[in-house]
Coordinates of C-alpha atoms in Angstrom, one line a residue:
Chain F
X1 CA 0.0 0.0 0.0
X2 CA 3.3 2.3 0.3
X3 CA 3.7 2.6 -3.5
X4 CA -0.3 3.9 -4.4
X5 CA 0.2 6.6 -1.5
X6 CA 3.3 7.6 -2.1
X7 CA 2.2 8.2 -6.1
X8 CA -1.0 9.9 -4.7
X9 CA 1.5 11.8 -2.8
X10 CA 3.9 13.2 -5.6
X11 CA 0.3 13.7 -8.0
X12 CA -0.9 16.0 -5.6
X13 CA 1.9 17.6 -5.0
X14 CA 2.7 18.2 -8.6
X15 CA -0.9 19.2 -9.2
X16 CA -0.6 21.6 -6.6
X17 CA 2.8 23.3 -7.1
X18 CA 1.6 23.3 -10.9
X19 CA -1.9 24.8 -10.0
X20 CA -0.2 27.6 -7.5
X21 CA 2.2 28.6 -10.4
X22 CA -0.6 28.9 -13.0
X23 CA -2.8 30.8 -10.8
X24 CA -0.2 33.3 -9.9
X25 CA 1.4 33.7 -13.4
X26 CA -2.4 34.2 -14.4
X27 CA -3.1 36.9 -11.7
X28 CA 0.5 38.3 -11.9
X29 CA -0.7 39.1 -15.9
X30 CA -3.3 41.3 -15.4
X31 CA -0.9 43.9 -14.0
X32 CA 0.9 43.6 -17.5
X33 CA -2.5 44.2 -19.2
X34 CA -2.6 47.8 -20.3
X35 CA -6.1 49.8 -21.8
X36 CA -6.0 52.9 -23.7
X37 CA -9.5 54.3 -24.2
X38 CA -9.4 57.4 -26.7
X39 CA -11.4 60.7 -26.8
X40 CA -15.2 59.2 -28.0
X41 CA -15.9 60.8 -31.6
X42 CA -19.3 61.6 -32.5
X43 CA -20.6 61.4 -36.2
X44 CA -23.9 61.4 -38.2
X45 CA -24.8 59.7 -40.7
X46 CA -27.1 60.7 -44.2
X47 CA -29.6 58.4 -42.9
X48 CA -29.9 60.5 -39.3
X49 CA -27.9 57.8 -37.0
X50 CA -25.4 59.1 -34.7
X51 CA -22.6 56.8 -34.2
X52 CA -20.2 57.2 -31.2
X53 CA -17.4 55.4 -31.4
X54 CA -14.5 55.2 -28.8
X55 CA -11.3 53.8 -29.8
X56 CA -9.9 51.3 -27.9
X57 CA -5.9 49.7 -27.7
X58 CA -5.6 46.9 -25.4
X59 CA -2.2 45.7 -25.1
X60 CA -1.4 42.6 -23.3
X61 CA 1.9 42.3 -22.6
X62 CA 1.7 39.5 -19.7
X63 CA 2.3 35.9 -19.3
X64 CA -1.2 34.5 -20.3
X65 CA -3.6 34.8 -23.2
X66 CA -6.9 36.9 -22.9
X67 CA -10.0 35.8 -24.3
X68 CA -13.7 36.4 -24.5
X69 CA -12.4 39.9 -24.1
X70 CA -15.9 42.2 -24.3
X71 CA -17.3 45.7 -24.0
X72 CA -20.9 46.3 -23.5
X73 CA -22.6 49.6 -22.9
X74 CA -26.2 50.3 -22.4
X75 CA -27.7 53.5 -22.5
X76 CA -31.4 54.2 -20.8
X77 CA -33.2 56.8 -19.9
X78 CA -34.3 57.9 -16.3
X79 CA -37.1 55.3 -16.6
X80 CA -34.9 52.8 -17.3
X81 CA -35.9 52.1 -20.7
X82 CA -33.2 51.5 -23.1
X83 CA -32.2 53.5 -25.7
X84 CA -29.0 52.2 -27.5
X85 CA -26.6 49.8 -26.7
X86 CA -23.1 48.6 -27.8
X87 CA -21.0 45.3 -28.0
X88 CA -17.2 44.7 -29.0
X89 CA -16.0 41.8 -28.8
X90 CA -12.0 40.4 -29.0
X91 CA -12.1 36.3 -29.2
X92 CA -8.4 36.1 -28.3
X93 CA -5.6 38.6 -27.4
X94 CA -2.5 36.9 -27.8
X95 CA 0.3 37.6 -25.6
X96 CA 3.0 40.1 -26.3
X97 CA 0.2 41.5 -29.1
X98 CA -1.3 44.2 -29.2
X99 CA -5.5 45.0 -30.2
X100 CA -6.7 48.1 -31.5
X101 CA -10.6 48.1 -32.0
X102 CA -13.6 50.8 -31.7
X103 CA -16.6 50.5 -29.4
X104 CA -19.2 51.8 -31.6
X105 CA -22.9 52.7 -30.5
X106 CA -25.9 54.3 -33.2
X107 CA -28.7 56.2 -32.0
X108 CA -31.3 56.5 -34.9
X109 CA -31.9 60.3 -33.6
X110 CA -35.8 60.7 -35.5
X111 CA -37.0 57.4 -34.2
X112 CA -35.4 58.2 -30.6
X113 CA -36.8 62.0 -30.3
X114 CA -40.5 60.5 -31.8
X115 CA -40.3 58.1 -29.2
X116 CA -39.0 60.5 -25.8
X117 CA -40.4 63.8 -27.1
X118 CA -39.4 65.0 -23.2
X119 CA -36.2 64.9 -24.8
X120 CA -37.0 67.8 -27.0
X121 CA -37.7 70.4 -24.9
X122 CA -35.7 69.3 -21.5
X123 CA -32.6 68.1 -20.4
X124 CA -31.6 65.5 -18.8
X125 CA -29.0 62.7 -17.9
X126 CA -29.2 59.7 -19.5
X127 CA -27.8 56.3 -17.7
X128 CA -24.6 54.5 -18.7
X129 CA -24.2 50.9 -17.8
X130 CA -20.4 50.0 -18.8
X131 CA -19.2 46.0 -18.6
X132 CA -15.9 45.3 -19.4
X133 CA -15.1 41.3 -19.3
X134 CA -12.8 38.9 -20.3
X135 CA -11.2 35.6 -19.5
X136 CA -7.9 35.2 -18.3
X137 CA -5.7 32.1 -19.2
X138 CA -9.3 30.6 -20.3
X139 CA -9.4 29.8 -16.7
X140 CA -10.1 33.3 -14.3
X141 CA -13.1 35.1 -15.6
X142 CA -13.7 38.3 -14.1
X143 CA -16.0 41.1 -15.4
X144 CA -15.6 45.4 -14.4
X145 CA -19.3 47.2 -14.3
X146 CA -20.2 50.7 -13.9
X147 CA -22.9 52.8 -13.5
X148 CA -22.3 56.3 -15.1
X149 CA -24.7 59.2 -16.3
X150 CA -24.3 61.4 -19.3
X151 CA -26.0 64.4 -19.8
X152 CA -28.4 65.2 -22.3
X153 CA -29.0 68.2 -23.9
X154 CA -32.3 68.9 -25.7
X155 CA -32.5 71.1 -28.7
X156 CA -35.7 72.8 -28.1
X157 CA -34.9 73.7 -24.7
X158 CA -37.5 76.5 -23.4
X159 CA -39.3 76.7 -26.6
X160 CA -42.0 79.7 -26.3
X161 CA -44.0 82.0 -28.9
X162 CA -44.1 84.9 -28.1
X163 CA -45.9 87.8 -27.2
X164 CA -47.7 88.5 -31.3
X165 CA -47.6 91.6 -33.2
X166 CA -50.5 92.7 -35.0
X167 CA -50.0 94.6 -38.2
X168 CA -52.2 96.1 -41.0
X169 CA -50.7 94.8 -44.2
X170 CA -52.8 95.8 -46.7
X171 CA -56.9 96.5 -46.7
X172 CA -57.6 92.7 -46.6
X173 CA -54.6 91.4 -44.2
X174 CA -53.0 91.9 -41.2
X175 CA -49.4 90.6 -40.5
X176 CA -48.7 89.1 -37.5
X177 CA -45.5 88.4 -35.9
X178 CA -45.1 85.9 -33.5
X179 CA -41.4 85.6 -32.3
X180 CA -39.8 82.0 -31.3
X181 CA -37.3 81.4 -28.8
X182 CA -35.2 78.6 -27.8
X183 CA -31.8 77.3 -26.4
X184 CA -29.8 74.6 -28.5
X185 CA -28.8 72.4 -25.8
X186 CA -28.0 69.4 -28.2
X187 CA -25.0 67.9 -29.3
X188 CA -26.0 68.9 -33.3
X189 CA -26.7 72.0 -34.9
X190 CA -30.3 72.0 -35.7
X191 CA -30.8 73.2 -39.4
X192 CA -34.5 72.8 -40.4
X193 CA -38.3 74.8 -41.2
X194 CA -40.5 75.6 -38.7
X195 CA -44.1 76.2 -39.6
X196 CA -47.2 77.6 -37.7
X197 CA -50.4 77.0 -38.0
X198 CA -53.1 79.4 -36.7
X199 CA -56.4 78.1 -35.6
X200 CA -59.6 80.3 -34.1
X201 CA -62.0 79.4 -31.7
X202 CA -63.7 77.3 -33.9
X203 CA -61.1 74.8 -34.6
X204 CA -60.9 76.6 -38.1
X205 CA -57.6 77.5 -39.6
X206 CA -57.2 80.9 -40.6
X207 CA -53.4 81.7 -41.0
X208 CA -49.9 80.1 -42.0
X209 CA -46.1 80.5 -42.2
X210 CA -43.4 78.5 -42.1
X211 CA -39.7 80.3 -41.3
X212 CA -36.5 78.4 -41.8
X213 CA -34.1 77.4 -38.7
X214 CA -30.3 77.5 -37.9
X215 CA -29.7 77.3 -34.3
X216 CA -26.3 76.2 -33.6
X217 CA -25.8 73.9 -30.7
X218 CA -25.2 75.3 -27.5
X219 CA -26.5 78.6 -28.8
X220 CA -29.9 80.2 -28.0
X221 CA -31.9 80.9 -31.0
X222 CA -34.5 84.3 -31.3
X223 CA -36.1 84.2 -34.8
X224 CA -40.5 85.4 -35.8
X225 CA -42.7 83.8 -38.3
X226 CA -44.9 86.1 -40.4
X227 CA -48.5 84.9 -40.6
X228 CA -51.0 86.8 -42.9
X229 CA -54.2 86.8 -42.1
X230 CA -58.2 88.1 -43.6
X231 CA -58.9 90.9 -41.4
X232 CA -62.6 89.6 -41.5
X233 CA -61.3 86.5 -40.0
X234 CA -59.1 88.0 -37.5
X235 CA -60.0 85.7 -34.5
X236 CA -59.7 87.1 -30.8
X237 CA -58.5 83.5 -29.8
X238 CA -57.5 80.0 -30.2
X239 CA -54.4 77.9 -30.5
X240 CA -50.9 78.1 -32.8
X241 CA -49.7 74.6 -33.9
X242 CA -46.3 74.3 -34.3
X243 CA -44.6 71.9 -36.9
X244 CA -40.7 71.2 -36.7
X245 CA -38.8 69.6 -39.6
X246 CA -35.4 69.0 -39.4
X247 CA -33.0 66.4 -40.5
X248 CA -32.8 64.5 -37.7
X249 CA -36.8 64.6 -36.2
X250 CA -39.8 66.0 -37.0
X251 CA -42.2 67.0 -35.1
X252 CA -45.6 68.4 -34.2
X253 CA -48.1 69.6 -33.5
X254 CA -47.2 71.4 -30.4
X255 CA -49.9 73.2 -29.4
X256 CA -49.7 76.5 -27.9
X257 CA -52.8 78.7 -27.4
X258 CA -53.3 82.6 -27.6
X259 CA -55.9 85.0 -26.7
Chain X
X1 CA 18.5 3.1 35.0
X2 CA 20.8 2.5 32.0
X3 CA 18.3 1.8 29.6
X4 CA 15.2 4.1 30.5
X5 CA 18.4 6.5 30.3
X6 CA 19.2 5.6 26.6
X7 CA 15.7 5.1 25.6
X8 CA 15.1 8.9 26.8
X9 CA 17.5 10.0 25.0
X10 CA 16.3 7.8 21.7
X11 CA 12.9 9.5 22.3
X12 CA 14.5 13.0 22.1
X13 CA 16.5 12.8 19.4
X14 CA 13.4 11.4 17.6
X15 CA 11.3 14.1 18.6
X16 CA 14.5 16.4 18.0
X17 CA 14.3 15.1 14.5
X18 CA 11.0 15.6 13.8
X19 CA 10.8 19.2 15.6
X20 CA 13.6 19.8 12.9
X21 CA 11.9 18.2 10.2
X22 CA 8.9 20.1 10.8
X23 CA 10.7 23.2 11.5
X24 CA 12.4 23.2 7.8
X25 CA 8.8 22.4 6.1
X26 CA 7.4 25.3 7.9
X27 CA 10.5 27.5 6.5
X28 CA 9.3 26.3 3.2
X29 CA 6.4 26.8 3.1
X30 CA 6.7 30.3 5.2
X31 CA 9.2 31.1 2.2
X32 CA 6.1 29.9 0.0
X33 CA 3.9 32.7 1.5
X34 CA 6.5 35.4 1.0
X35 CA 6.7 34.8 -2.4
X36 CA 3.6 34.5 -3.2
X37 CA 2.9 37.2 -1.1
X38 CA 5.4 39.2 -2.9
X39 CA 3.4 38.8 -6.4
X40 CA -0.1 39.3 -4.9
X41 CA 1.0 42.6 -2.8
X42 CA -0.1 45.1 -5.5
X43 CA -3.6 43.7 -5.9
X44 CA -3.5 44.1 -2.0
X45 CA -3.9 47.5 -2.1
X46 CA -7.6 46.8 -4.1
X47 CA -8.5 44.1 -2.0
X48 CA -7.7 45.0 1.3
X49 CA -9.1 42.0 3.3
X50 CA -6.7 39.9 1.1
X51 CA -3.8 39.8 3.6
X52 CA -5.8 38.9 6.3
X53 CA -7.1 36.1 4.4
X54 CA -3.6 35.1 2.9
X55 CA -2.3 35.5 6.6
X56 CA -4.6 33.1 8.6
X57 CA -4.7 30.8 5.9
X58 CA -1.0 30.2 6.4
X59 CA -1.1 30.6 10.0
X60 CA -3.4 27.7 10.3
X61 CA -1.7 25.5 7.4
X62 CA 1.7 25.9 9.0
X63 CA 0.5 25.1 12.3
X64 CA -1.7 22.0 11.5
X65 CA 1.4 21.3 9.4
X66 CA 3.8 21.3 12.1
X67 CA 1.7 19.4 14.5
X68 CA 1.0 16.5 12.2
X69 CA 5.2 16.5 11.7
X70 CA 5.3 16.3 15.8
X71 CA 2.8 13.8 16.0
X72 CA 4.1 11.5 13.1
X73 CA 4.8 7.5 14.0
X74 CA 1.0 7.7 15.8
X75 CA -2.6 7.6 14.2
X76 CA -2.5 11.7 15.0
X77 CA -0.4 12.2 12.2
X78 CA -3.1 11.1 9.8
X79 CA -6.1 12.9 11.7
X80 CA -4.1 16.2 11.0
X81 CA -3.3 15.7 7.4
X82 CA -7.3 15.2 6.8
X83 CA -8.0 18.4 8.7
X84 CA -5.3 19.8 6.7
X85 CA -6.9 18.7 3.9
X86 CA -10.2 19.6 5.0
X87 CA -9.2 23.1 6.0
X88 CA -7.7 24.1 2.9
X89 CA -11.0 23.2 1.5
X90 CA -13.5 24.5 3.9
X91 CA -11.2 27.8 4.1
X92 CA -10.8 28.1 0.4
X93 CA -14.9 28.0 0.3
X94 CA -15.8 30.5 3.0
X95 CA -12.8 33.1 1.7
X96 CA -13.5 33.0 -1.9
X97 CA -17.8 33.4 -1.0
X98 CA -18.1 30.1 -2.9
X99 CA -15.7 31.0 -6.0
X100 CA -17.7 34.4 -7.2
X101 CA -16.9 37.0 -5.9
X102 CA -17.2 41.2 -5.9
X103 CA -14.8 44.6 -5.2
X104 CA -15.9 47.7 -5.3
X105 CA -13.5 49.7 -6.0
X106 CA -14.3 54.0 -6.6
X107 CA -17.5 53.6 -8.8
X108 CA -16.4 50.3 -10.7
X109 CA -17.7 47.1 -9.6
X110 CA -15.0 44.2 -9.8
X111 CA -16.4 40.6 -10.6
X112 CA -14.2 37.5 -10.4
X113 CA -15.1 34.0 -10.8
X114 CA -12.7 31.8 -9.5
X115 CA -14.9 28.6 -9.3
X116 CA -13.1 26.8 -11.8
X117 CA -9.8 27.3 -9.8
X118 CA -11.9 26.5 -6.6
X119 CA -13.1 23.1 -7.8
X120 CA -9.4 22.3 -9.0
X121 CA -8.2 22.7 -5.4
X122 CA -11.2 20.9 -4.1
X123 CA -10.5 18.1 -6.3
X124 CA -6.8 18.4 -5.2
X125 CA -7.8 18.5 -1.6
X126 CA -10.0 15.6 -1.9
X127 CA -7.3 13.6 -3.1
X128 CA -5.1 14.7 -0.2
X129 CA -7.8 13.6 2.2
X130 CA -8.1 10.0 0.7
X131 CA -4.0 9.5 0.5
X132 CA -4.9 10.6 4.7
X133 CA -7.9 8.1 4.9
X134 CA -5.0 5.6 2.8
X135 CA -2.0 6.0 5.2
X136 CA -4.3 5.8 8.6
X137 CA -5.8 2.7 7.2
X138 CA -2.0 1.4 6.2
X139 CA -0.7 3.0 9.8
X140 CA -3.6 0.5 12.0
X141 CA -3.2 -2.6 9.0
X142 CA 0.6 -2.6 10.1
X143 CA 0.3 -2.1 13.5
X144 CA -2.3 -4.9 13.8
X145 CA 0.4 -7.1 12.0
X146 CA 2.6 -6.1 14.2
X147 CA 0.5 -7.2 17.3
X148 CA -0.2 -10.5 15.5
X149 CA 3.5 -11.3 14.7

């Protein structure tokens, strides 16, 4: 019976000097594992899809292999609900080699602002949820998470009409002048036409303009819209509908009334 | 008188030699920790409980070590290499919160799943348990020989 425990004796040992090293080597590579995250760019595309991409360099310049390396990022509203998300993904980074990838997210800006139209007119600060994983030696896996918030800036920020102008134009119209106001919060420059409709009492529309728009982000934007209208149908009160059409979104009606 | 006189003295240079013997495994694997200790040190500084958990595990590895060295030659020996055994597995299970486990470090939450390495060691403490169940069963099969003969 010597012989079997004295073999079951030098396995283990072997197993456990040889399990020791690996672990350690393993651990002792992730301090050898360098990440290089660059300035995130932000683009648009002609179909209206904002791409962020951030590059990435991973380097790995320890003892063991890293697979399964991957980056997800979710992005959600205050509510929780998502709104983009992002995956990269690295099978294998060899050792002594070095990755260079992007981490690329779109946001289909129309379909986004149609869906949150609080987004429009208020800021606010979206949610980040960042994983970073991967699998050391095939062995170790371990996964990084973050929570982060962004903010949001919203290109119609304190939209108003206001106070109108009444004109005579000529013996059968009067010009009114009904001055917009806004703050470009966004990230874009908002290039677009803005059109108003002007309703009475009676649900009956009696005037109409339409203006063109070049607010610049992070600028405020002053601008009027001329709307001629019968002097016989010159209503006391009512409502203005707004229409917005840009590249990115359109939108309306917002309803505004007067009187 | 003469020979109770020479048998102690056979007695303590047994137990001399197996206080030694134990004595140079604990350097060993003291050295063992210092190393090792030397490699994890930096990831110390994110984990702080880590040399707390590094330290005991040692502590009470060296000293079950050292008392199944003293206590070789009887059926003790055997009954402290399966606590040994047991130990480095009950330890192993408790510390490492079953294999996952979480640091939060600033905002970043760190996740690492060592229950792959955990069921290696488990596997390779079983196997030390069962050469201790082996060489206690050996230990009482030759001593009941020994009565016999």
């Amino acid at each position: 019976m010597q012989i079997p425990i004295r073999m079951i004796g030098l396995a283990t040992t072997f197993f456990w000097i040889f399990l020791i090293a690996f672990f350690v080597t393993a651990v002792y590579s992730v301090k050898d594992l360098h990440f290089d995250f660059g300035e995130p760019q932000g683009n648009i595309t002609p179909e209206n899809q904002a791409t962020i991409s951030i590059p990435i360099s991973i380097q790995n310049n320890g003892l063991c292999k890293i697979s399964a390396f991957k980056i997800i990022t979710e992005i959600s509203d205050n509510e929780g609900h998502l709104i983009t998300h992002g995956l990269t993904y690295i099978p294998v980074i060899n050792k002594d080699e070095i990755v260079d990838t992007a981490h690329t997210m779109s946001i289909d800006i129309n379909e986004f602002l149609e869906k949150n139209r609080n987004f429009l007119f208020n800021d606010a600060e979206l949610r980040i949820y960042e994983t970073v994983g991967m699998r050391i030696a095939d062995f170790i896996p371990v996964q990084a998470s973050a929570n982060l918030s962004m903010p949001w800036g919203a290109p119609l920020y304190n939209f108003a009409l206001g106070t109108v102008e009444y004109t005579m134009f000529n013996s059968t119209h009067i010009k009114a002048l009904i001055p917009i106001s806004f703050e470009n919060h966004a990230f874009f420059d908002l290039v677009g036409n803005i059109q108003v409709q002007m309703y009475n009492s009676a649900n009956i529309s009696v005037a109409e303009g339409q203006t063109s728009l070049e607010a610049y982000r992070n600028s405020p934007y002053q601008g009027y819209i001329e709307l001629y209208i019968l002097t016989t149908e010159m209503p006391e009160s009512g409502r203005f509908e707004v229409y917005l059409s840009t590249p990115f979104f359109n939108y309306g009606p917002l309803v505004m009334p007067y009187g | 008188m003469a020979e109770e006189k020479n048998d102690f003295k056979k007695k303590l240079k047994v137990f001399t030699f197996k206080a030694l013997k134990a004595t140079i495994k604990g350097i060993l694997v003291y050295a063992v920790y210092f190393v090792l200790w030397m490699v994890l040190a930096p990831i110390s500084t994110y984990v702080p409980s880590l040399q707390q958990i590094v330290e005991t595990f040692f502590i009470v590895y060296i000293t079950l070590m050292i008392i199944g060295e003293l206590t070789s030659g009887t059926i003790f020996q055997h009954f402290f290499n399966a606590a040994k055994a047991l130990f480095v597995v009950g330890y192993l299970i408790l510390s490492l919160k079953g294999g996952v486990f979480g640091i939060m470090f600033q905002n970043i939450y760190v996740t690492i799943d060592l229950r792959l390495f955990l069921a290696t060691v488990m596997l390779l403490s079983l196997l030390g348990l069962a050469k201790s169940v082996l060489q206690a069963v050996n230990y009482m099969s030759e001593k009941t020989e020994i009565q016999r003969i």
